[in-house]
mmCIF file of C-alpha atoms and ligand atoms in Angstrom:
data_model
loop_
_atom_site.group_PDB
_atom_site.id
_atom_site.type_symbol
_atom_site.label_atom_id
_atom_site.label_comp_id
_atom_site.label_asym_id
_atom_site.label_seq_id
_atom_site.Cartn_x
_atom_site.Cartn_y
_atom_site.Cartn_z
ATOM 1 C CA UNK R 1240 17.941 -42.262 4.959
ATOM 2 C CA UNK R 1241 16.585 -43.329 1.545
ATOM 3 C CA UNK R 1242 14.151 -40.175 1.860
ATOM 4 C CA UNK R 1243 16.887 -37.948 3.028
ATOM 5 C CA UNK R 1244 18.806 -38.823 -0.279
ATOM 6 C CA UNK R 1245 15.830 -38.940 -2.104
ATOM 7 C CA UNK R 1246 14.593 -35.558 -0.943
ATOM 8 C CA UNK R 1247 18.532 -33.988 -1.859
ATOM 9 C CA UNK R 1248 18.565 -35.025 -5.331
ATOM 10 C CA UNK R 1249 14.894 -34.429 -6.060
ATOM 11 C CA UNK R 1250 13.688 -31.593 -3.917
ATOM 12 C CA UNK R 1251 10.233 -29.851 -3.613
ATOM 13 C CA UNK R 1252 10.324 -26.319 -3.388
ATOM 14 C CA UNK R 1253 7.775 -23.893 -2.013
ATOM 15 C CA UNK R 1254 8.063 -20.901 -3.656
ATOM 16 C CA UNK R 1255 6.579 -17.035 -2.635
ATOM 17 C CA UNK R 1256 6.780 -15.134 -5.875
ATOM 18 C CA UNK R 1257 5.996 -11.665 -4.420
ATOM 19 C CA UNK R 1258 6.014 -8.555 -6.415
ATOM 20 C CA UNK R 1259 8.977 -7.203 -3.925
ATOM 21 C CA UNK R 1260 10.767 -10.480 -2.883
ATOM 22 C CA UNK R 1261 11.283 -14.248 -4.136
ATOM 23 C CA UNK R 1262 11.517 -16.655 -0.910
ATOM 24 C CA UNK R 1263 11.929 -20.607 -1.833
ATOM 25 C CA UNK R 1264 11.807 -22.786 1.123
ATOM 26 C CA UNK R 1265 12.761 -26.471 0.760
ATOM 27 C CA UNK R 1266 10.689 -29.226 2.004
ATOM 28 C CA UNK R 1267 12.316 -30.704 5.191
ATOM 29 C CA UNK R 1268 14.624 -28.046 5.056
ATOM 30 C CA UNK R 1269 13.681 -24.645 5.587
ATOM 31 C CA UNK R 1270 14.456 -21.110 3.737
ATOM 32 C CA UNK R 1271 16.973 -21.429 1.249
ATOM 33 C CA UNK R 1272 16.390 -18.286 -0.767
ATOM 34 C CA UNK R 1273 15.421 -14.756 0.130
ATOM 35 C CA UNK R 1274 16.027 -12.163 -2.709
ATOM 36 C CA UNK R 1275 14.414 -8.868 -4.341
ATOM 37 C CA UNK R 1276 11.886 -9.962 -7.263
ATOM 38 C CA UNK R 1277 14.459 -7.479 -9.553
ATOM 39 C CA UNK R 1278 16.686 -8.049 -12.716
ATOM 40 C CA UNK R 1279 18.887 -5.931 -14.754
ATOM 41 C CA UNK R 1280 18.441 -5.982 -18.093
ATOM 42 C CA UNK R 1281 20.478 -4.745 -21.407
ATOM 43 C CA UNK R 1282 17.556 -2.500 -23.342
ATOM 44 C CA UNK R 1283 19.063 -3.287 -26.368
ATOM 45 C CA UNK R 1284 19.037 -7.190 -26.475
ATOM 46 C CA UNK R 1285 16.243 -7.291 -23.646
ATOM 47 C CA UNK R 1286 18.524 -9.759 -22.030
ATOM 48 C CA UNK R 1287 19.769 -9.886 -18.348
ATOM 49 C CA UNK R 1288 23.128 -8.565 -17.615
ATOM 50 C CA UNK R 1289 26.195 -11.353 -17.297
ATOM 51 C CA UNK R 1290 23.616 -13.918 -15.956
ATOM 52 C CA UNK R 1291 23.455 -14.308 -12.158
ATOM 53 C CA UNK R 1292 25.365 -10.948 -11.122
ATOM 54 C CA UNK R 1293 22.484 -8.744 -11.954
ATOM 55 C CA UNK R 1294 19.614 -10.646 -10.473
ATOM 56 C CA UNK R 1295 18.101 -10.456 -6.766
ATOM 57 C CA UNK R 1296 19.756 -8.688 -4.105
ATOM 58 C CA UNK R 1297 22.587 -7.473 -6.802
ATOM 59 C CA UNK R 1298 20.034 -5.975 -9.230
ATOM 60 C CA UNK R 1299 18.319 -4.089 -6.314
ATOM 61 C CA UNK R 1300 21.555 -2.326 -5.555
ATOM 62 C CA UNK R 1301 21.816 -0.839 -8.992
ATOM 63 C CA UNK R 1302 18.286 0.697 -9.090
ATOM 64 C CA UNK R 1303 18.541 4.492 -9.948
ATOM 65 C CA UNK R 1304 22.028 3.995 -10.790
ATOM 66 C CA UNK R 1305 22.305 3.015 -14.082
ATOM 67 C CA UNK R 1306 23.298 4.071 -17.523
ATOM 68 C CA UNK R 1307 20.840 4.452 -20.237
ATOM 69 C CA UNK R 1308 21.374 1.515 -21.840
ATOM 70 C CA UNK R 1309 20.718 -0.647 -18.752
ATOM 71 C CA UNK R 1310 17.073 -0.641 -16.714
ATOM 72 C CA UNK R 1311 16.385 -2.396 -13.424
ATOM 73 C CA UNK R 1312 13.147 -4.196 -13.781
ATOM 74 C CA UNK R 1313 10.560 -6.039 -11.897
ATOM 75 C CA UNK R 1314 9.239 -8.719 -13.784
ATOM 76 C CA UNK R 1315 5.962 -8.847 -11.734
ATOM 77 C CA UNK R 1316 3.534 -6.167 -10.603
ATOM 78 C CA UNK R 1317 0.345 -6.314 -8.047
ATOM 79 C CA UNK R 1318 1.199 -9.906 -7.764
ATOM 80 C CA UNK R 1319 1.276 -11.109 -11.149
ATOM 81 C CA UNK R 1320 3.937 -11.834 -14.228
ATOM 82 C CA UNK R 1321 4.069 -8.762 -16.280
ATOM 83 C CA UNK R 1322 7.254 -9.522 -17.825
ATOM 84 C CA UNK R 1323 7.328 -14.004 -18.624
ATOM 85 C CA UNK R 1324 10.549 -13.611 -20.383
ATOM 86 C CA UNK R 1325 12.502 -12.084 -17.466
ATOM 87 C CA UNK R 1326 10.209 -13.890 -14.946
ATOM 88 C CA UNK R 1327 11.259 -17.234 -16.276
ATOM 89 C CA UNK R 1328 14.743 -16.157 -16.532
ATOM 90 C CA UNK R 1329 14.979 -14.991 -12.350
ATOM 91 C CA UNK R 1330 13.310 -18.039 -11.510
ATOM 92 C CA UNK R 1331 15.574 -20.515 -13.533
ATOM 93 C CA UNK R 1332 18.503 -18.626 -11.872
ATOM 94 C CA UNK R 1333 16.618 -18.738 -8.347
ATOM 95 C CA UNK R 1334 15.999 -22.346 -8.618
ATOM 96 C CA UNK R 1335 19.948 -23.052 -9.527
ATOM 97 C CA UNK R 1336 20.967 -20.960 -6.560
ATOM 98 C CA UNK R 1337 18.147 -22.989 -4.479
ATOM 99 C CA UNK R 1338 19.671 -26.480 -5.536
ATOM 100 C CA UNK R 1339 22.790 -26.489 -3.619
ATOM 101 C CA UNK R 1340 23.634 -30.045 -3.888
ATOM 102 C CA UNK R 1341 24.888 -30.478 -7.592
ATOM 103 C CA UNK R 1342 23.353 -32.748 -9.923
ATOM 104 C CA UNK R 1343 19.420 -32.600 -8.957
ATOM 105 C CA UNK R 1344 16.251 -33.886 -10.538
ATOM 106 C CA UNK R 1345 13.853 -30.994 -11.687
ATOM 107 C CA UNK R 1346 12.017 -29.708 -8.328
ATOM 108 C CA UNK R 1347 8.294 -29.875 -7.795
ATOM 109 C CA UNK R 1348 7.188 -26.568 -6.904
ATOM 110 C CA UNK R 1349 4.102 -25.228 -4.793
ATOM 111 C CA UNK R 1350 3.904 -21.754 -5.612
ATOM 112 C CA UNK R 1351 1.392 -19.464 -3.676
ATOM 113 C CA UNK R 1352 -0.541 -16.943 -5.566
ATOM 114 C CA UNK R 1353 -2.949 -13.944 -4.929
ATOM 115 C CA UNK R 1354 -6.624 -14.842 -4.585
ATOM 116 C CA UNK R 1355 -7.229 -12.052 -7.391
ATOM 117 C CA UNK R 1356 -4.983 -13.893 -10.238
ATOM 118 C CA UNK R 1357 -7.280 -14.704 -13.557
ATOM 119 C CA UNK R 1358 -7.164 -17.817 -15.334
ATOM 120 C CA UNK R 1359 -4.637 -16.001 -17.754
ATOM 121 C CA UNK R 1360 -2.294 -15.026 -15.226
ATOM 122 C CA UNK R 1361 -2.606 -18.633 -13.783
ATOM 123 C CA UNK R 1362 -1.798 -20.019 -17.131
ATOM 124 C CA UNK R 1363 1.456 -17.747 -17.366
ATOM 125 C CA UNK R 1364 2.575 -18.201 -13.894
ATOM 126 C CA UNK R 1365 2.305 -22.230 -14.478
ATOM 127 C CA UNK R 1366 4.094 -21.987 -17.953
ATOM 128 C CA UNK R 1367 6.796 -19.469 -16.444
ATOM 129 C CA UNK R 1368 7.488 -21.772 -13.404
ATOM 130 C CA UNK R 1369 7.742 -24.982 -16.107
ATOM 131 C CA UNK R 1370 9.960 -23.380 -18.204
ATOM 132 C CA UNK R 1371 12.276 -22.141 -15.577
ATOM 133 C CA UNK R 1372 12.927 -25.931 -14.874
ATOM 134 C CA UNK R 1373 10.154 -27.361 -12.508
ATOM 135 C CA UNK R 1374 8.990 -30.864 -13.129
ATOM 136 C CA UNK R 1375 5.403 -30.241 -11.307
ATOM 137 C CA UNK R 1376 3.759 -27.275 -10.614
ATOM 138 C CA UNK R 1377 1.173 -26.798 -7.442
ATOM 139 C CA UNK R 1378 -0.625 -23.895 -6.645
ATOM 140 C CA UNK R 1379 -2.030 -22.559 -3.283
ATOM 141 C CA UNK R 1380 -3.835 -19.254 -2.579
ATOM 142 C CA UNK R 1381 -1.616 -16.881 -0.684
ATOM 143 C CA UNK R 1382 -3.832 -16.123 1.974
ATOM 144 C CA UNK R 1383 -4.072 -19.941 3.199
ATOM 145 C CA UNK R 1384 -0.063 -20.367 3.114
ATOM 146 C CA UNK R 1385 0.008 -17.213 4.984
ATOM 147 C CA UNK R 1386 -2.361 -18.425 7.618
ATOM 148 C CA UNK R 1387 -0.396 -21.653 7.802
ATOM 149 C CA UNK R 1388 2.896 -19.940 8.038
ATOM 150 C CA UNK R 1389 1.975 -17.552 10.987
ATOM 151 C CA UNK R 1390 0.740 -20.737 13.093
ATOM 152 C CA UNK R 1391 -3.125 -20.427 12.728
ATOM 153 C CA UNK R 1392 -5.240 -23.088 13.899
ATOM 154 C CA UNK R 1393 -6.830 -23.218 10.340
ATOM 155 C CA UNK R 1394 -8.255 -26.701 10.801
ATOM 156 C CA UNK R 1395 -10.500 -25.869 13.916
ATOM 157 C CA UNK R 1396 -14.000 -24.971 13.623
ATOM 158 C CA UNK R 1397 -12.955 -21.490 14.332
ATOM 159 C CA UNK R 1398 -12.250 -18.268 12.373
ATOM 160 C CA UNK R 1399 -8.812 -17.590 11.884
ATOM 161 C CA UNK R 1400 -8.152 -14.337 10.088
ATOM 162 C CA UNK R 1401 -4.710 -13.276 8.217
ATOM 163 C CA UNK R 1402 -4.255 -9.787 6.302
ATOM 164 C CA UNK R 1403 -0.999 -10.423 3.975
ATOM 165 C CA UNK R 1404 0.262 -6.817 2.864
ATOM 166 C CA UNK R 1405 2.965 -7.326 0.134
ATOM 167 C CA UNK R 1406 4.381 -4.882 -2.249
ATOM 168 C CA UNK R 1407 1.912 -5.229 -4.938
ATOM 169 C CA UNK R 1408 -1.371 -6.832 -3.140
ATOM 170 C CA UNK R 1409 -3.201 -7.546 0.060
ATOM 171 C CA UNK R 1410 -4.406 -10.870 0.605
ATOM 172 C CA UNK R 1411 -7.195 -10.980 3.313
ATOM 173 C CA UNK R 1412 -8.494 -14.660 4.118
ATOM 174 C CA UNK R 1413 -10.768 -15.875 6.776
ATOM 175 C CA UNK R 1414 -10.332 -19.876 7.346
ATOM 176 C CA UNK R 1415 -12.228 -22.360 9.285
ATOM 177 C CA UNK R 1416 -11.919 -26.061 9.445
ATOM 178 C CA UNK R 1417 -9.222 -25.847 6.706
ATOM 179 C CA UNK R 1418 -10.760 -23.813 4.057
ATOM 180 C CA UNK R 1419 -10.960 -20.212 2.918
ATOM 181 C CA UNK R 1420 -14.528 -19.166 4.081
ATOM 182 C CA UNK R 1421 -14.153 -15.614 2.666
ATOM 183 C CA UNK R 1422 -10.855 -13.666 0.988
ATOM 184 C CA UNK R 1423 -10.555 -10.483 -0.547
ATOM 185 C CA UNK R 1424 -7.572 -9.744 -2.523
ATOM 186 C CA UNK R 1425 -6.961 -6.036 -3.532
ATOM 187 C CA UNK R 1426 -3.762 -4.594 -5.583
ATOM 188 C CA UNK R 1427 -2.790 -2.356 -2.721
ATOM 189 C CA UNK R 1428 0.569 -2.387 -0.793
ATOM 190 C CA UNK R 1429 3.832 -1.137 -0.213
ATOM 191 C CA UNK R 1430 4.094 0.230 -3.838
ATOM 192 C CA UNK R 1431 0.754 1.694 -3.679
ATOM 193 C CA UNK R 1432 1.862 3.510 -0.471
ATOM 194 C CA UNK R 1433 5.274 4.643 -2.373
ATOM 195 C CA UNK R 1434 3.262 5.899 -5.175
ATOM 196 C CA UNK R 1435 0.973 8.150 -2.394
ATOM 197 C CA UNK R 1436 3.991 9.609 -0.719
ATOM 198 C CA UNK R 1437 6.138 10.623 -3.885
ATOM 199 C CA UNK R 1438 2.572 11.953 -5.152
ATOM 200 C CA UNK R 1439 2.540 13.929 -1.928
ATOM 201 C CA UNK R 1440 5.721 15.338 -1.889
ATOM 202 C CA UNK R 1441 5.366 16.698 -5.528
ATOM 203 C CA UNK R 1442 1.811 18.300 -4.786
ATOM 204 C CA UNK R 1443 2.811 19.676 -1.169
ATOM 205 C CA UNK R 1444 6.397 20.353 -1.600
ATOM 206 C CA UNK R 1445 7.146 20.385 -5.437
ATOM 207 C CA UNK R 1446 9.762 18.073 -5.040
ATOM 208 C CA UNK R 1447 9.855 14.964 -7.435
ATOM 209 C CA UNK R 1448 11.354 11.834 -5.599
ATOM 210 C CA UNK R 1449 11.918 8.154 -6.871
ATOM 211 C CA UNK R 1450 10.209 5.303 -5.613
ATOM 212 C CA UNK R 1451 12.992 3.774 -3.708
ATOM 213 C CA UNK R 1452 13.256 7.131 -1.971
ATOM 214 C CA UNK R 1453 9.647 6.980 -1.074
ATOM 215 C CA UNK R 1454 9.846 3.388 0.028
ATOM 216 C CA UNK R 1455 12.985 4.509 2.537
ATOM 217 C CA UNK R 1456 10.900 7.353 3.803
ATOM 218 C CA UNK R 1457 8.163 5.056 4.466
ATOM 219 C CA UNK R 1458 10.409 2.485 6.166
ATOM 220 C CA UNK R 1459 12.305 5.130 7.984
ATOM 221 C CA UNK R 1460 9.538 7.244 9.406
ATOM 222 C CA UNK R 1461 6.349 6.436 7.960
ATOM 223 C CA UNK R 1462 3.364 5.434 10.447
ATOM 224 C CA UNK R 1463 -0.269 4.007 10.260
ATOM 225 C CA UNK R 1464 -1.183 5.799 13.785
ATOM 226 C CA UNK R 1465 -0.137 8.708 15.497
ATOM 227 C CA UNK R 1466 3.513 7.905 17.241
ATOM 228 C CA UNK R 1467 4.583 9.052 20.724
ATOM 229 C CA UNK R 1468 7.573 10.778 19.261
ATOM 230 C CA UNK R 1469 6.825 12.107 15.802
ATOM 231 C CA UNK R 1470 10.047 11.333 13.307
ATOM 232 C CA UNK R 1471 11.550 13.567 11.079
ATOM 233 C CA UNK R 1472 13.622 12.812 7.885
ATOM 234 C CA UNK R 1473 15.271 14.965 5.532
ATOM 235 C CA UNK R 1474 14.442 13.781 1.759
ATOM 236 C CA UNK R 1475 16.388 14.909 -1.491
ATOM 237 C CA UNK R 1476 14.636 15.048 -5.172
ATOM 238 C CA UNK R 1477 14.088 17.417 -7.961
ATOM 239 C CA UNK R 1478 12.220 20.758 -7.832
ATOM 240 C CA UNK R 1479 9.595 20.407 -9.937
ATOM 241 C CA UNK R 1480 9.813 24.035 -11.549
ATOM 242 C CA UNK R 1481 13.421 24.389 -11.812
ATOM 243 C CA UNK R 1482 14.262 20.883 -12.279
ATOM 244 C CA UNK R 1483 17.368 21.382 -9.733
ATOM 245 C CA UNK R 1484 18.123 18.900 -6.778
ATOM 246 C CA UNK R 1485 16.667 20.040 -3.371
ATOM 247 C CA UNK R 1486 16.119 18.653 -0.099
ATOM 248 C CA UNK R 1487 13.209 19.068 2.417
ATOM 249 C CA UNK R 1488 12.149 17.983 5.919
ATOM 250 C CA UNK R 1489 9.519 15.676 6.220
ATOM 251 C CA UNK R 1490 7.711 14.485 9.425
ATOM 252 C CA UNK R 1491 6.318 11.469 10.098
ATOM 253 C CA UNK R 1492 2.980 12.957 10.260
ATOM 254 C CA UNK R 1493 3.174 14.067 6.889
ATOM 255 C CA UNK R 1494 3.954 10.215 5.602
ATOM 256 C CA UNK R 1495 0.834 9.339 7.459
ATOM 257 C CA UNK R 1496 -1.124 12.028 5.868
ATOM 258 C CA UNK R 1497 0.050 10.610 2.516
ATOM 259 C CA UNK R 1498 -0.606 7.274 3.475
ATOM 260 C CA UNK R 1499 -4.388 7.924 4.162
ATOM 261 C CA UNK R 1500 -5.878 6.246 1.125
ATOM 262 C CA UNK R 1501 -4.363 3.400 0.435
ATOM 263 C CA UNK R 1502 -4.514 2.434 4.139
ATOM 264 C CA UNK R 1503 -8.366 3.094 4.106
ATOM 265 C CA UNK R 1504 -8.290 0.606 0.808
ATOM 266 C CA UNK R 1505 -6.723 -2.033 3.427
ATOM 267 C CA UNK R 1506 -9.431 -1.187 5.972
ATOM 268 C CA UNK R 1507 -12.073 -1.838 3.241
ATOM 269 C CA UNK R 1508 -10.843 -4.981 2.460
ATOM 270 C CA UNK R 1509 -10.463 -6.213 5.750
ATOM 271 C CA UNK R 1510 -14.112 -5.186 7.012
ATOM 272 C CA UNK R 1511 -15.754 -6.629 3.483
ATOM 273 C CA UNK R 1512 -14.064 -9.965 4.361
ATOM 274 C CA UNK R 1513 -15.767 -9.895 7.785
ATOM 275 C CA UNK R 1514 -18.731 -8.917 5.975
ATOM 276 C CA UNK R 1515 -18.972 -11.758 3.337
ATOM 277 C CA UNK R 1516 -18.451 -14.590 6.446
ATOM 278 C CA UNK R 1517 -21.016 -15.820 8.296
ATOM 279 C CA UNK R 1518 -21.947 -14.435 11.737
ATOM 280 C CA UNK R 1519 -20.997 -17.232 13.781
ATOM 281 C CA UNK R 1520 -17.628 -17.159 12.303
ATOM 282 C CA UNK R 1521 -17.454 -13.458 12.677
ATOM 283 C CA UNK R 1522 -17.974 -12.932 15.988
ATOM 284 C CA UNK R 1523 -15.339 -15.928 16.824
ATOM 285 C CA UNK R 1524 -12.837 -12.564 15.376
ATOM 286 C CA UNK R 1525 -13.738 -10.277 17.874
ATOM 287 C CA UNK R 1526 -11.585 -12.641 20.305
ATOM 288 C CA UNK R 1527 -9.162 -14.231 17.484
ATOM 289 C CA UNK R 1528 -8.442 -11.080 15.617
ATOM 290 C CA UNK R 1529 -6.326 -10.854 12.687
ATOM 291 C CA UNK R 1530 -3.077 -11.314 12.437
ATOM 292 C CA UNK R 1531 -0.830 -9.231 10.132
ATOM 293 C CA UNK R 1532 1.995 -10.549 7.722
ATOM 294 C CA UNK R 1533 3.680 -9.503 4.568
ATOM 295 C CA UNK R 1534 6.511 -6.742 4.458
ATOM 296 C CA UNK R 1535 3.768 -4.222 4.489
ATOM 297 C CA UNK R 1536 2.324 -5.202 7.677
ATOM 298 C CA UNK R 1537 5.705 -3.734 9.111
ATOM 299 C CA UNK R 1538 4.685 -0.109 8.771
ATOM 300 C CA UNK R 1539 4.539 1.506 12.457
ATOM 301 C CA UNK R 1540 1.448 1.617 14.175
ATOM 302 C CA UNK R 1541 -0.473 -0.290 11.850
ATOM 303 C CA UNK R 1542 -1.768 -2.929 14.169
ATOM 304 C CA UNK R 1543 -3.074 -0.125 15.969
ATOM 305 C CA UNK R 1544 -4.905 1.569 13.488
ATOM 306 C CA UNK R 1545 -6.711 -1.626 12.160
ATOM 307 C CA UNK R 1546 -7.504 -2.205 15.482
ATOM 308 C CA UNK R 1547 -9.351 1.076 15.987
ATOM 309 C CA UNK R 1548 -10.823 1.118 12.277
ATOM 310 C CA UNK R 1549 -12.352 -2.247 12.483
ATOM 311 C CA UNK R 1550 -12.634 -3.069 15.828
ATOM 312 C CA UNK R 1551 -10.815 -6.548 15.751
ATOM 313 C CA UNK R 1552 -7.303 -7.207 17.627
ATOM 314 C CA UNK R 1553 -4.557 -7.178 15.242
ATOM 315 C CA UNK R 1554 -1.071 -8.199 15.779
ATOM 316 C CA UNK R 1555 1.958 -8.365 13.452
ATOM 317 C CA UNK R 1556 3.515 -11.943 12.965
ATOM 318 C CA UNK R 1557 6.927 -11.916 14.092
ATOM 319 C CA UNK R 1558 7.458 -13.995 10.976
ATOM 320 C CA UNK R 1559 5.636 -11.577 8.772
ATOM 321 C CA UNK R 1560 7.933 -11.643 5.693
ATOM 322 C CA UNK R 1561 8.505 -15.516 5.563
ATOM 323 C CA UNK R 1562 4.833 -16.620 6.346
ATOM 324 C CA UNK R 1563 4.066 -17.262 2.900
ATOM 325 C CA UNK R 1564 6.890 -19.519 2.352
ATOM 326 C CA UNK R 1565 6.784 -21.251 5.538
ATOM 327 C CA UNK R 1566 3.134 -21.926 4.905
ATOM 328 C CA UNK R 1567 4.128 -23.568 1.760
ATOM 329 C CA UNK R 1568 6.435 -25.536 3.066
ATOM 330 C CA UNK R 1569 4.223 -26.835 5.722
ATOM 331 C CA UNK R 1570 2.167 -28.193 2.967
ATOM 332 C CA UNK R 1571 4.841 -29.413 0.812
ATOM 333 C CA UNK R 1572 5.917 -31.470 3.887
ATOM 334 C CA UNK R 1573 2.742 -33.320 4.094
ATOM 335 C CA UNK R 1574 0.928 -33.269 0.563
ATOM 336 C CA UNK R 1575 -1.786 -35.862 1.549
ATOM 337 C CA UNK R 1576 -2.807 -34.034 4.451
ATOM 338 C CA UNK R 1577 -2.852 -30.523 2.422
ATOM 339 C CA UNK R 1578 -3.920 -31.964 -0.883
ATOM 340 C CA UNK R 1579 -7.319 -30.358 -0.613
ATOM 341 C CA UNK R 1580 -5.680 -26.900 -0.072
ATOM 342 C CA UNK R 1581 -3.744 -27.096 -3.597
ATOM 343 C CA UNK R 1582 -4.245 -27.316 -7.510
ATOM 344 C CA UNK R 1583 -1.628 -28.786 -9.908
ATOM 345 C CA UNK R 1584 -0.666 -27.736 -12.980
ATOM 346 C CA UNK R 1585 -2.256 -31.425 -14.355
ATOM 347 C CA UNK R 1586 -5.704 -30.297 -13.571
ATOM 348 C CA UNK R 1587 -5.649 -27.139 -15.663
ATOM 349 C CA UNK R 1588 -3.338 -26.977 -18.915
HETATM 350 P P1 ADP A 2410 5.863 -9.573 -1.805
HETATM 351 O O1 ADP A 2410 5.275 -10.598 -1.162
HETATM 352 O O2 ADP A 2410 4.901 -8.522 -2.528
HETATM 353 O O3 ADP A 2410 6.909 -9.536 -2.445
HETATM 354 P P2 ADP A 2410 6.752 -8.703 0.981
HETATM 355 O O4 ADP A 2410 5.783 -9.476 1.632
HETATM 356 O O5 ADP A 2410 8.109 -9.172 0.944
HETATM 357 O O6 ADP A 2410 5.936 -8.583 -0.636
HETATM 358 O O7 ADP A 2410 6.948 -7.276 1.336
HETATM 359 C C1 ADP A 2410 7.192 -6.079 0.562
HETATM 360 C C2 ADP A 2410 7.053 -5.054 1.190
HETATM 361 O O8 ADP A 2410 7.510 -4.912 2.496
HETATM 362 C C3 ADP A 2410 7.904 -3.781 0.338
HETATM 363 O O9 ADP A 2410 7.104 -2.705 0.024
HETATM 364 C C4 ADP A 2410 8.665 -3.014 1.380
HETATM 365 O O10 ADP A 2410 8.711 -1.657 1.478
HETATM 366 C C5 ADP A 2410 7.921 -3.662 3.044
HETATM 367 N N1 ADP A 2410 8.726 -3.471 4.019
HETATM 368 C C6 ADP A 2410 9.761 -4.181 4.371
HETATM 369 N N2 ADP A 2410 10.302 -3.829 5.349
HETATM 370 C C7 ADP A 2410 9.697 -3.027 5.896
HETATM 371 C C8 ADP A 2410 9.488 -2.582 7.340
HETATM 372 N N3 ADP A 2410 10.533 -2.335 7.938
HETATM 373 N N4 ADP A 2410 8.728 -1.261 7.296
HETATM 374 C C9 ADP A 2410 7.586 -1.290 6.436
HETATM 375 N N5 ADP A 2410 7.733 -1.676 5.227
HETATM 376 C C10 ADP A 2410 8.562 -2.676 4.948
HETATM 377 MG MG1 MG A 2411 3.965 -11.764 -0.580
#
């Protein structure tokens, strides 16, 4: 009873501050927030429009439809903060929204971070999270959080492998006995795939499209491996020469061709991670395989493609989008048990 009450006035947050989406889970409760990491700002003042109504879902709806004086911005790119002030303001709004119990103490926040984060980027993250209202900030590598979140037995003396494909980064990690034994973090994900699709349309069809259109195309007809029934979609854009609007038909085979390069980079990261671990562990993976997580893993046929390219069995977690937040929440709920997995701001700053 007392614990429950304390949990309500002094919540612990697990924060998955992704390039594309921000998720917050509360220890003892579950997922309480899942919104795009996007804000709409007034260009003159560089402030977020009418606080609250221009963050997350609402800001995403404005994308591509704003007048010149307003921009829709993502405060993160490639898994790290690129605009501190906006990131802090966005987090402050999300923390408030996640604290639904009226008066509360400042939360302790466990943040999942890409393995490739630099010390400077890490300090920026500590400071933004503190300034947004956290009383203590703890960090956990995203790959580890994802592996815990998808339910892999990471504490066993057997290799567990996860590949988390987000908007900006792909995190590959192999774990055994509770620790990461090999990992790769590459700055390739859904965003790089969208840029590749937009490039393809410009080169092959002389059509200029925005990245949100490329993303829609990827989600609707994109595939990593051939489909039994190839799909077709119509896409609108601006003719590169005449600058007039025009539409073309695009097939899933074309989208697959456009995605070849970013997908190869993901395969390379998986192969490099396996190469870097002990042969005994690598041989476990022949049976255990790799679990795919993150929104990027929802691309059709990605499991089949990775299996063909690496020889490892691959499956997409049914919790792909929530794995990191869920794994971090599991750590928060038993800090004593998982403390070796974490890093605290008190150690670093
Ligand atoms: P991040 O951790 O970087 O915030 P997420 O794990 O939330 O990223 O995944 C976001 C990415 O997932 C985006 O690039 C988005 O386009 C992609 N995505 C979401 N749903 C799907 C889907 N059904 N098919 C393909 N890609 C998807
Ligand atoms: Mg992520």
